[in-house]
C-alpha atoms as a PDB file:
ATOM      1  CA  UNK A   1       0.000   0.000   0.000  1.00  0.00           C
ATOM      2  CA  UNK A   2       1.277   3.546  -0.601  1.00  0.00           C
ATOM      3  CA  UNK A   3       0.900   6.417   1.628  1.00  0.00           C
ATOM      4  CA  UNK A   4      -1.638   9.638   0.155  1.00  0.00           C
ATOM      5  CA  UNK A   5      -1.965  12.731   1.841  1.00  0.00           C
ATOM      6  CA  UNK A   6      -5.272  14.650   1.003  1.00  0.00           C
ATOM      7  CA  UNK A   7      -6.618  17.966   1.388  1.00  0.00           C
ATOM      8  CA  UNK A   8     -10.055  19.298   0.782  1.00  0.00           C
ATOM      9  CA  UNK A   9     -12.062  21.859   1.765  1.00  0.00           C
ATOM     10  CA  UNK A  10     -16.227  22.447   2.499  1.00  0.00           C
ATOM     11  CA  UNK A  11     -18.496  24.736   1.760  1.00  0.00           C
ATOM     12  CA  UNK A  12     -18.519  27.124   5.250  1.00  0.00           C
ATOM     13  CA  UNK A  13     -22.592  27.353   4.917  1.00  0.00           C
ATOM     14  CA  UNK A  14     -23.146  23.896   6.605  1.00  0.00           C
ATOM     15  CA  UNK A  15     -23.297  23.681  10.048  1.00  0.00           C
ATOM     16  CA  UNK A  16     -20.797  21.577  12.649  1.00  0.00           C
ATOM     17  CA  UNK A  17     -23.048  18.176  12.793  1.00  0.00           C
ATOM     18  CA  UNK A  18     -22.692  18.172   8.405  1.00  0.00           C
ATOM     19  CA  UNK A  19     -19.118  18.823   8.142  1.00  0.00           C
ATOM     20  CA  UNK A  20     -18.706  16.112  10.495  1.00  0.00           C
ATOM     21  CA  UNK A  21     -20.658  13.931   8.788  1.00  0.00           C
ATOM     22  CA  UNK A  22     -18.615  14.869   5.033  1.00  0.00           C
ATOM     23  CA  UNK A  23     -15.383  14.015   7.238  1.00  0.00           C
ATOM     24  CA  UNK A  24     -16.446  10.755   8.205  1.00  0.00           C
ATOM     25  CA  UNK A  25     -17.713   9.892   5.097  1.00  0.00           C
ATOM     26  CA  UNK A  26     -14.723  10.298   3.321  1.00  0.00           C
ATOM     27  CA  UNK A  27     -12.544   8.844   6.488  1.00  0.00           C
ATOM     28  CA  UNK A  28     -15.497   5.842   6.160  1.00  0.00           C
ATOM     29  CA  UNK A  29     -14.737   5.640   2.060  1.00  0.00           C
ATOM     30  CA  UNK A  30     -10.814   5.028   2.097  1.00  0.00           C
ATOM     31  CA  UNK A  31     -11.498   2.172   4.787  1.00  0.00           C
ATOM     32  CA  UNK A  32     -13.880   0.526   2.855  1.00  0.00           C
ATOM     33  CA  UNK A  33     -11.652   0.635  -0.201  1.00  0.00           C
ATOM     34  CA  UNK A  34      -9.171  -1.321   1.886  1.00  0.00           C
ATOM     35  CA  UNK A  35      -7.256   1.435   2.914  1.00  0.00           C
ATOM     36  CA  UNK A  36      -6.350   3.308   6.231  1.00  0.00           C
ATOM     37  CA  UNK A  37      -6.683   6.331   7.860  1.00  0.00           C
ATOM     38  CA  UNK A  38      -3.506   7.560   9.916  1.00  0.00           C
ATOM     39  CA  UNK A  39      -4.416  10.966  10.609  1.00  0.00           C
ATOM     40  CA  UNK A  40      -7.460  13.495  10.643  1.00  0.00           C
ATOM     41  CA  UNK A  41      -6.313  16.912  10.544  1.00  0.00           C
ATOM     42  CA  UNK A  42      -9.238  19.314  10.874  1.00  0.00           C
ATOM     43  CA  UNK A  43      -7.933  22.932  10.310  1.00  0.00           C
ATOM     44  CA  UNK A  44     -11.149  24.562  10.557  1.00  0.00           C
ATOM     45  CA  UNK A  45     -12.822  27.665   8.803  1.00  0.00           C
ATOM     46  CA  UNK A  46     -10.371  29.968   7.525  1.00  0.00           C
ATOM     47  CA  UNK A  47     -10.049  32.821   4.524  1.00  0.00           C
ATOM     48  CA  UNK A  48      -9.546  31.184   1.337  1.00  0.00           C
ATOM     49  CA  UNK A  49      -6.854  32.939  -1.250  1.00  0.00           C
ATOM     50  CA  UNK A  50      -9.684  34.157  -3.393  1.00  0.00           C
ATOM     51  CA  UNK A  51     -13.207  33.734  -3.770  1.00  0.00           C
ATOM     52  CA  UNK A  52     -14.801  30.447  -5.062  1.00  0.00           C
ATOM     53  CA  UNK A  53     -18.287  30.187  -5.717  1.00  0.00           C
ATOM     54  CA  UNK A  54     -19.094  34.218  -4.202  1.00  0.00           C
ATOM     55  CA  UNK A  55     -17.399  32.052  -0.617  1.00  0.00           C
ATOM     56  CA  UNK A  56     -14.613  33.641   0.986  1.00  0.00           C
ATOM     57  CA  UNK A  57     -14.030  31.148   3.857  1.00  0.00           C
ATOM     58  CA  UNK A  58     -14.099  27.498   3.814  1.00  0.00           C
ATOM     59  CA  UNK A  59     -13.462  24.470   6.131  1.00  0.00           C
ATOM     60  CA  UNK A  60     -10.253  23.286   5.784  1.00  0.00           C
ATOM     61  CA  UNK A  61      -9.345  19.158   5.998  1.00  0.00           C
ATOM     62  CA  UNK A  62      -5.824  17.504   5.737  1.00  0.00           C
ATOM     63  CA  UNK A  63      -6.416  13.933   6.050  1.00  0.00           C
ATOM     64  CA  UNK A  64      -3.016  11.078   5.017  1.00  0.00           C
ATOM     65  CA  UNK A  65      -4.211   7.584   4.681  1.00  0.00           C
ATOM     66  CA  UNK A  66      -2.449   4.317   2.835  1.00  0.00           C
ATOM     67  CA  UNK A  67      -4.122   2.951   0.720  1.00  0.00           C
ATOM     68  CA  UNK A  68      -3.998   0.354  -2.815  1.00  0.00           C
ATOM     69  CA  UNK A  69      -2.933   2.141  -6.352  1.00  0.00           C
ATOM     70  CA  UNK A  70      -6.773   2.256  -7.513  1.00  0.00           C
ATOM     71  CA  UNK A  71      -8.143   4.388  -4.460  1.00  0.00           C
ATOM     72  CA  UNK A  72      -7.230   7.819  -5.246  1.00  0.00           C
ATOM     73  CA  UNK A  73      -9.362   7.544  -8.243  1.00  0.00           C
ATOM     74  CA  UNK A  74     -11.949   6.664  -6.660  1.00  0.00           C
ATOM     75  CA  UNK A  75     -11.309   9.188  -3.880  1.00  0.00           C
ATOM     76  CA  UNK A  76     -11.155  11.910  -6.797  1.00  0.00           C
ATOM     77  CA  UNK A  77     -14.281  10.761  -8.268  1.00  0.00           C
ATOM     78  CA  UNK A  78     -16.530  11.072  -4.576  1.00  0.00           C
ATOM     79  CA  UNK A  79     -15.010  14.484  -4.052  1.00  0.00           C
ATOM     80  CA  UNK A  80     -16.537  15.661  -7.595  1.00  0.00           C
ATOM     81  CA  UNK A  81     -19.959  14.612  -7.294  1.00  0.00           C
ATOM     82  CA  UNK A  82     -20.348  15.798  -3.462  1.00  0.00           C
ATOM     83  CA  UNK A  83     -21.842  19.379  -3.859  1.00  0.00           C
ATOM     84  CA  UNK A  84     -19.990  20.308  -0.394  1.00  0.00           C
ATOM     85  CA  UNK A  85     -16.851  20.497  -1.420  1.00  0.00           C
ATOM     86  CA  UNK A  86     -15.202  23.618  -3.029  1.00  0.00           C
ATOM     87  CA  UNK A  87     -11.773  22.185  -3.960  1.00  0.00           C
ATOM     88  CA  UNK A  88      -9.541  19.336  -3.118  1.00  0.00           C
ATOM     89  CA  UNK A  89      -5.971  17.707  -3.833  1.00  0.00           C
ATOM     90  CA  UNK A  90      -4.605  13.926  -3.765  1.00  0.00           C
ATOM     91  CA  UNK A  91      -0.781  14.084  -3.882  1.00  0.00           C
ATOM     92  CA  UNK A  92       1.365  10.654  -3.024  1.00  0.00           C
ATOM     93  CA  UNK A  93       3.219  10.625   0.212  1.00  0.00           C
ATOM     94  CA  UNK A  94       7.136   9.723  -1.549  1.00  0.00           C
ATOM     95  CA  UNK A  95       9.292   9.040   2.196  1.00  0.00           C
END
């Protein structure tokens, strides 16, 4: 298994109990792909570089994880169709 760091980040308008729930869904996703989750990283709202979407803020998630060669796809694919979230990055972890 290789080591992934992601990042993504949610839509500020939904409130503490959803952006749980969009963390552990995507925590929930990598496990069930036969992956795991090493580390959570919640960074919380903060100013974003420029405005996406009329949004100046979003909720900010760093999340690494191992995981098999086919998962980030799959990964990438969720975080598209999921409305909540504004932008994202998969990048390989290379120790």
């Amino acid at each position: 298994m290789r080591k992934y760091e992601t990042m993504y980040i949610i839509r500020p308008t939904l409130d503490e109990e959803a952006i749980k729930g969009v963390v552990e869904r995507f925590s929930d996703l990598i496990t069930q792909e036969g992956g795991q989750v090493e580390k959570i990283d919640e960074w919380g709202r903060r100013r974003l570089a420029y405005p996406i979407d009329d949004l100046k803020e979003g909720y900010y998630v760093l999340m690494n994880f191992s995981a098999p060669a086919t998962l980030p796809g799959e990964l990438e694919r969720v975080y598209k169709i999921t409305d909540s979230i504004l932008r994202y990055t998969i990048i390989r972890d290379d120790d």
